[in-house]
CSV table of C-alpha atoms in Angstrom, one decimal:
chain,number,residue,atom,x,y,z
A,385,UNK,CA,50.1,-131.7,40.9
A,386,UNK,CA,52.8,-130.7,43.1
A,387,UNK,CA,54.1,-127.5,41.8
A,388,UNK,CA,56.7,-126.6,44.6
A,389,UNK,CA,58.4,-129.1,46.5
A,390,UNK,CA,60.4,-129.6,49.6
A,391,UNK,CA,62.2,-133.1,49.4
A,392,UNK,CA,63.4,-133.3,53.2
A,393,UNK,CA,60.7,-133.6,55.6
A,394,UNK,CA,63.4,-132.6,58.3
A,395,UNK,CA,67.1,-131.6,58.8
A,396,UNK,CA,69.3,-131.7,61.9
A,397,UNK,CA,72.3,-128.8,62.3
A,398,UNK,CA,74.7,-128.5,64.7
A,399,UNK,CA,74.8,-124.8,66.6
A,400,UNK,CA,77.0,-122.3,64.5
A,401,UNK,CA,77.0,-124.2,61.1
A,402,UNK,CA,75.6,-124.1,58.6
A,403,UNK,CA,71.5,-124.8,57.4
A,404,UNK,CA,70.6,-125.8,54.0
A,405,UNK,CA,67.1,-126.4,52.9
A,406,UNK,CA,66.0,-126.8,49.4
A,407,UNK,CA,63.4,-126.5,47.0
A,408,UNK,CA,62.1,-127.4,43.3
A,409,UNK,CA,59.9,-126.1,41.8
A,410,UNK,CA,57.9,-127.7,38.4
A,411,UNK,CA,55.8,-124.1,36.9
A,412,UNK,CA,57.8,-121.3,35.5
A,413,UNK,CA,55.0,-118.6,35.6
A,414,UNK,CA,56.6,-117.6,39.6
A,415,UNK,CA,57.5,-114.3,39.6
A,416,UNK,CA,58.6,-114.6,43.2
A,417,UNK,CA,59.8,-117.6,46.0
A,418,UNK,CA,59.7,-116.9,49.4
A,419,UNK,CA,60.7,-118.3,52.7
A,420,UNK,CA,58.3,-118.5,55.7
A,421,UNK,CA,59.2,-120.0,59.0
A,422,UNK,CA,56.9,-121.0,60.9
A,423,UNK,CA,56.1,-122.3,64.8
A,424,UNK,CA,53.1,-124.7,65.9
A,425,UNK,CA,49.6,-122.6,66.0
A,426,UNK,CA,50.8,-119.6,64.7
A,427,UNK,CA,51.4,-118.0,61.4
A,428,UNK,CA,53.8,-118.5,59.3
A,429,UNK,CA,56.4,-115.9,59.2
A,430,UNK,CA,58.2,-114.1,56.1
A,431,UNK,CA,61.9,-114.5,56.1
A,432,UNK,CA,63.1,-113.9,52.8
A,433,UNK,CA,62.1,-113.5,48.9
A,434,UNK,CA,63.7,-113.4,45.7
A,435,UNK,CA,62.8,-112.2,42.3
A,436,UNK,CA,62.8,-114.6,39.8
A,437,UNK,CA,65.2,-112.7,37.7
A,438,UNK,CA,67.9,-112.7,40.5
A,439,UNK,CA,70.3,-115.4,41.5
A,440,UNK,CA,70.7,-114.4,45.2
A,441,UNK,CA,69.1,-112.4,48.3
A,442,UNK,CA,70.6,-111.7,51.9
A,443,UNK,CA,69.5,-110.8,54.5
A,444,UNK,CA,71.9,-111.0,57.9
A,445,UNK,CA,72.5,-114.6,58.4
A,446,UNK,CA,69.8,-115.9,55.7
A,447,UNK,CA,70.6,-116.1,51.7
A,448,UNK,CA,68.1,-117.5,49.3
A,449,UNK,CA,70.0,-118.9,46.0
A,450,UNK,CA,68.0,-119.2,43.1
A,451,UNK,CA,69.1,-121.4,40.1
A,452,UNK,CA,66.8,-120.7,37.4
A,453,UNK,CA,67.6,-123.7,34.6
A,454,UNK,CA,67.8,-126.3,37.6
A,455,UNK,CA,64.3,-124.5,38.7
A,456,UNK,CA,65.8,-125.0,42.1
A,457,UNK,CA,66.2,-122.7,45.3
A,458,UNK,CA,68.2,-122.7,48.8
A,459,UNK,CA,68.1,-121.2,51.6
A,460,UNK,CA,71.1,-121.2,53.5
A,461,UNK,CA,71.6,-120.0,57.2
A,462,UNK,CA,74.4,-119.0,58.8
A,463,UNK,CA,75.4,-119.6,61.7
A,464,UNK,CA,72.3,-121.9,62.5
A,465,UNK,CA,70.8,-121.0,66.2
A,466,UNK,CA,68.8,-123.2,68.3
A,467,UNK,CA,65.7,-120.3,67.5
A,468,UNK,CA,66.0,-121.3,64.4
A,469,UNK,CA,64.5,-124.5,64.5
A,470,UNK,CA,61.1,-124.5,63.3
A,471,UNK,CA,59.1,-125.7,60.5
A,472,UNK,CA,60.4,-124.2,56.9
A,473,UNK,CA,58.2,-123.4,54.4
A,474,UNK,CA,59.3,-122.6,50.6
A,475,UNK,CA,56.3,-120.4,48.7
A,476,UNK,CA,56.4,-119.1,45.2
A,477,UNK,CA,54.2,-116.4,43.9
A,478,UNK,CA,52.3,-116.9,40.8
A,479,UNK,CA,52.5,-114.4,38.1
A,480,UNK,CA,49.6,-111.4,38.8
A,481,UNK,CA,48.5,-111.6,42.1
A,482,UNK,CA,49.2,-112.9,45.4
A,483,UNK,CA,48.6,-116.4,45.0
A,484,UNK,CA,51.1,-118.5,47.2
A,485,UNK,CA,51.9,-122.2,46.2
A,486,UNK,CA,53.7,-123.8,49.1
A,487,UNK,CA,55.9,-127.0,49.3
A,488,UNK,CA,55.0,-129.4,52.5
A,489,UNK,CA,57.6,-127.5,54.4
A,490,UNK,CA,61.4,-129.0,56.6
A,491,UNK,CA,61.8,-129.4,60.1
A,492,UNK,CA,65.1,-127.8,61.1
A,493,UNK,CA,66.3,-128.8,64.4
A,494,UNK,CA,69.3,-127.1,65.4
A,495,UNK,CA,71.1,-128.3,68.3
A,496,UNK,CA,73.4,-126.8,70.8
B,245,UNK,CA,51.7,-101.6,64.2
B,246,UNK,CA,49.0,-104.3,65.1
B,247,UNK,CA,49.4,-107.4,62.7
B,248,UNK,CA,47.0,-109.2,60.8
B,249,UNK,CA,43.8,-109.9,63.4
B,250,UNK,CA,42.0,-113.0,62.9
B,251,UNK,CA,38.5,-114.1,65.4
B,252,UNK,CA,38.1,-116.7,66.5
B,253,UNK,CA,41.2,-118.3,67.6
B,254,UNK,CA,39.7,-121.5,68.4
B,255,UNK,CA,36.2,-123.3,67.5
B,256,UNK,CA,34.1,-126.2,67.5
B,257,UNK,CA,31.5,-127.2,65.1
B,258,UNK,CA,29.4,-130.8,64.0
B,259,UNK,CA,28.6,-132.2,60.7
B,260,UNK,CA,26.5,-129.8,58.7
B,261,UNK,CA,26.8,-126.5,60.1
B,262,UNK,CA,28.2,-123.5,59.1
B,263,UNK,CA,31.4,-121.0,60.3
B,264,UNK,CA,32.1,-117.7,59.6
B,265,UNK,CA,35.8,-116.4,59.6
B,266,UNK,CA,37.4,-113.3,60.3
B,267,UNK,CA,40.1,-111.4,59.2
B,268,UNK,CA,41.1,-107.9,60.0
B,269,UNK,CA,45.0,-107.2,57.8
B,270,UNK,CA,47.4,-104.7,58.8
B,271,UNK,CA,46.1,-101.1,58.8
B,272,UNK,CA,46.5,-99.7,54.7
B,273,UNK,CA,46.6,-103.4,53.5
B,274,UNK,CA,44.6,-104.0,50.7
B,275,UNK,CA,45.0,-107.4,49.6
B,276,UNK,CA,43.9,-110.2,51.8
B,277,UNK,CA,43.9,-113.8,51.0
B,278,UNK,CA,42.8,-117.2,52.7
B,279,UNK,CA,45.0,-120.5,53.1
B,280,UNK,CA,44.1,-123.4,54.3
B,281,UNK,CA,46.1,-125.5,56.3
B,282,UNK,CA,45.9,-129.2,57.4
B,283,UNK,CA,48.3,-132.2,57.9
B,284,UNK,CA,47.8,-134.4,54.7
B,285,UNK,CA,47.2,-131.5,52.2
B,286,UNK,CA,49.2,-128.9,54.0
B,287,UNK,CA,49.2,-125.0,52.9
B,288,UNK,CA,46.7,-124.6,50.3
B,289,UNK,CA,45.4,-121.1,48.5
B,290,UNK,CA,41.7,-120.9,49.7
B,291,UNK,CA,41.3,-117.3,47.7
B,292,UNK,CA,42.4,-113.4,47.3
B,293,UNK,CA,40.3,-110.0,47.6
B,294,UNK,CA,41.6,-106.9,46.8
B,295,UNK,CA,39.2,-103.5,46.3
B,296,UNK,CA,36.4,-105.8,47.5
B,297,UNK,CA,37.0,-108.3,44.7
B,298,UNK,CA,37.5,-111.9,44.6
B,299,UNK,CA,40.9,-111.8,42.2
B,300,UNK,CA,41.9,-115.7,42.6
B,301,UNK,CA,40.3,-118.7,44.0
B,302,UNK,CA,41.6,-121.5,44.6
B,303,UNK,CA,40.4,-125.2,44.4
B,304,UNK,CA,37.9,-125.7,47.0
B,305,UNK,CA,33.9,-126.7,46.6
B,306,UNK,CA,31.6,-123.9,46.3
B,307,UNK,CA,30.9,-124.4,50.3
B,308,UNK,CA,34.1,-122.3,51.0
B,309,UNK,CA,33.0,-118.6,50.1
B,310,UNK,CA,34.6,-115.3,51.1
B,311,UNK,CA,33.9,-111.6,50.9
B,312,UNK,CA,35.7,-108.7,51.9
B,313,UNK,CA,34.6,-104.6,52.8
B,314,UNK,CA,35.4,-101.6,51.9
B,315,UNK,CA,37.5,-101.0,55.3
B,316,UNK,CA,39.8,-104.4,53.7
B,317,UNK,CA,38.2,-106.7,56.3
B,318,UNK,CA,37.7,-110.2,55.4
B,319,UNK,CA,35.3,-113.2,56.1
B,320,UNK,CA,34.9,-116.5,54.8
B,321,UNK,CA,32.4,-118.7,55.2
B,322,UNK,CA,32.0,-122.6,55.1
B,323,UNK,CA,28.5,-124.3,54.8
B,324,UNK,CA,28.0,-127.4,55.7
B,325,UNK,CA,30.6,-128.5,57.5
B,326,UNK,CA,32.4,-132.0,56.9
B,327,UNK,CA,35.2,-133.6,59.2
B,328,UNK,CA,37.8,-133.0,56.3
B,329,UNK,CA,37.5,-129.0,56.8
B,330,UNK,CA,39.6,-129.4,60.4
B,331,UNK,CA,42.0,-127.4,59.9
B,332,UNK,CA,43.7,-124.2,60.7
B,333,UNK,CA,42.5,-121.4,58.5
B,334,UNK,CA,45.1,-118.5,57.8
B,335,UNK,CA,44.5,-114.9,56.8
B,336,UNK,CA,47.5,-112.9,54.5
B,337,UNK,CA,47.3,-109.4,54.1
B,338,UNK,CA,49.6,-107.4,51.8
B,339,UNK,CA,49.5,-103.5,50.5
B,340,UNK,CA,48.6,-104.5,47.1
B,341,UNK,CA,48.3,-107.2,44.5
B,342,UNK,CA,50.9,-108.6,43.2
B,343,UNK,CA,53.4,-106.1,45.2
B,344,UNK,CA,57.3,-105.5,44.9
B,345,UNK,CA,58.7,-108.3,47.1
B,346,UNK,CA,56.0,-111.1,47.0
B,347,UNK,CA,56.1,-110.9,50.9
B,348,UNK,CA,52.4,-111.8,52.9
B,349,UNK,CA,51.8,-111.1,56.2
B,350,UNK,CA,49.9,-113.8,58.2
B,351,UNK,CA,47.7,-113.7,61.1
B,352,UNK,CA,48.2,-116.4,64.0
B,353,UNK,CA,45.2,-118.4,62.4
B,354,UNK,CA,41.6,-119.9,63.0
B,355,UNK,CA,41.6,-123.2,64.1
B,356,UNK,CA,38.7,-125.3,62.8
B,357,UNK,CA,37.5,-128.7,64.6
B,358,UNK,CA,34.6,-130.4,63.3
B,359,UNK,CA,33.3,-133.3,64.8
């Protein structure tokens, strides 16, 4: 079962607007949901987390919203960069350790 | 400081055999897990060790096995091999379990052909 999902296999932004990329998620025992970013052959990369009793996190140009009945998260960046564009990955932490459930990850493309 | 080591980058392997797996985490990092990750399936929670301690597995056969010493460093191991385990095998370290942002740090990954 898919416990965290990422709807939108990719997404195409212009240069200096604005990124979206969402995420459900099915379990409420997630204490945590992170976002990783991540390049071909390497490791994913940690971008930004929330706590599951928060609403929002920044971080410079990244925020991670985090609506809590809709069991749904955001990230939004902006302004979007052409570095940017790289796989996404959501992740959410289950309750008690370190375990990681990840959705199948967005393709962000941003052009300039 | 150095990141999250992991040996061998690359490798090779047929039908049947076995590969061992490396992982060295970030100096003072005592939680390490294992992902898995390949196209169809994409990231999936191999296991975690902390204090030397398998503290969550994930659902994989019993071929898939892992360890970890008392200097943090990890191996896994897969016995005989089948063309499904291609894949890129990542290594996560963290200070503890379960710590106060959630946030692993991954190593560039092991990637896995079997032919």
């Amino acid at each position: 079962d898919q416990q965290v999902k990422q709807n939108s296999p990719s997404l195409s932004v212009q240069e200096g607007r604005i990124s979206i990329l969402n995420c459900d998620y099915t379990n409420s025992m997630f204490d945590y949901f992170l976002w990783y970013k991540k390049y071909p052959a390497e490791g994913p990369t940690f971008l930004i987390s929330i706590s599951s009793i928060k609403d929002k996190n920044e971080d410079g140009r990244f925020t991670v919203f985090l609506n809590k009945s809709a069991k749904h998260l955001s990230l939004h960046i902006v302004p979007s960069q052409p570095g940017d564009s790289a796989v996404y990955f959501c992740a959410a932490r289950k309750r008690g350790g370190n375990k990681l459930v990840f959705g199948a990850g967005t393709i962000l493309r941003v052009k300039s | 400081k150095a990141g999250v080591t992991q040996t061998p980058r690359y490798l090779i392997k047929t039908r049947g055999q076995q590969v061992t797996l490396s992982c060295s985490p970030i100096s003072g990092h005592r939680s390490v897990s294992w992902y898995q990750q390949t196209p169809g399936q994409g990231l999936q929670f191999l296991f975690e060790y902390f204090s030397e301690t398998q503290r969550n597995k994930g659902n994989f056969p019993g071929r898939f096995s892992g360890r970890q010493f008392s200097n943090s460093r990890s191996e896994m191991n897969v016995s005989t091999l089948e063309l499904g385990d291609s894949a890129l095998y990542l290594c996560a370290s963290s200070l503890a379990l379960a710590g106060s942002t959630g946030e692993l740090f991954f190593g560039e990954g092991s990637r896995l052909t079997v032919l």
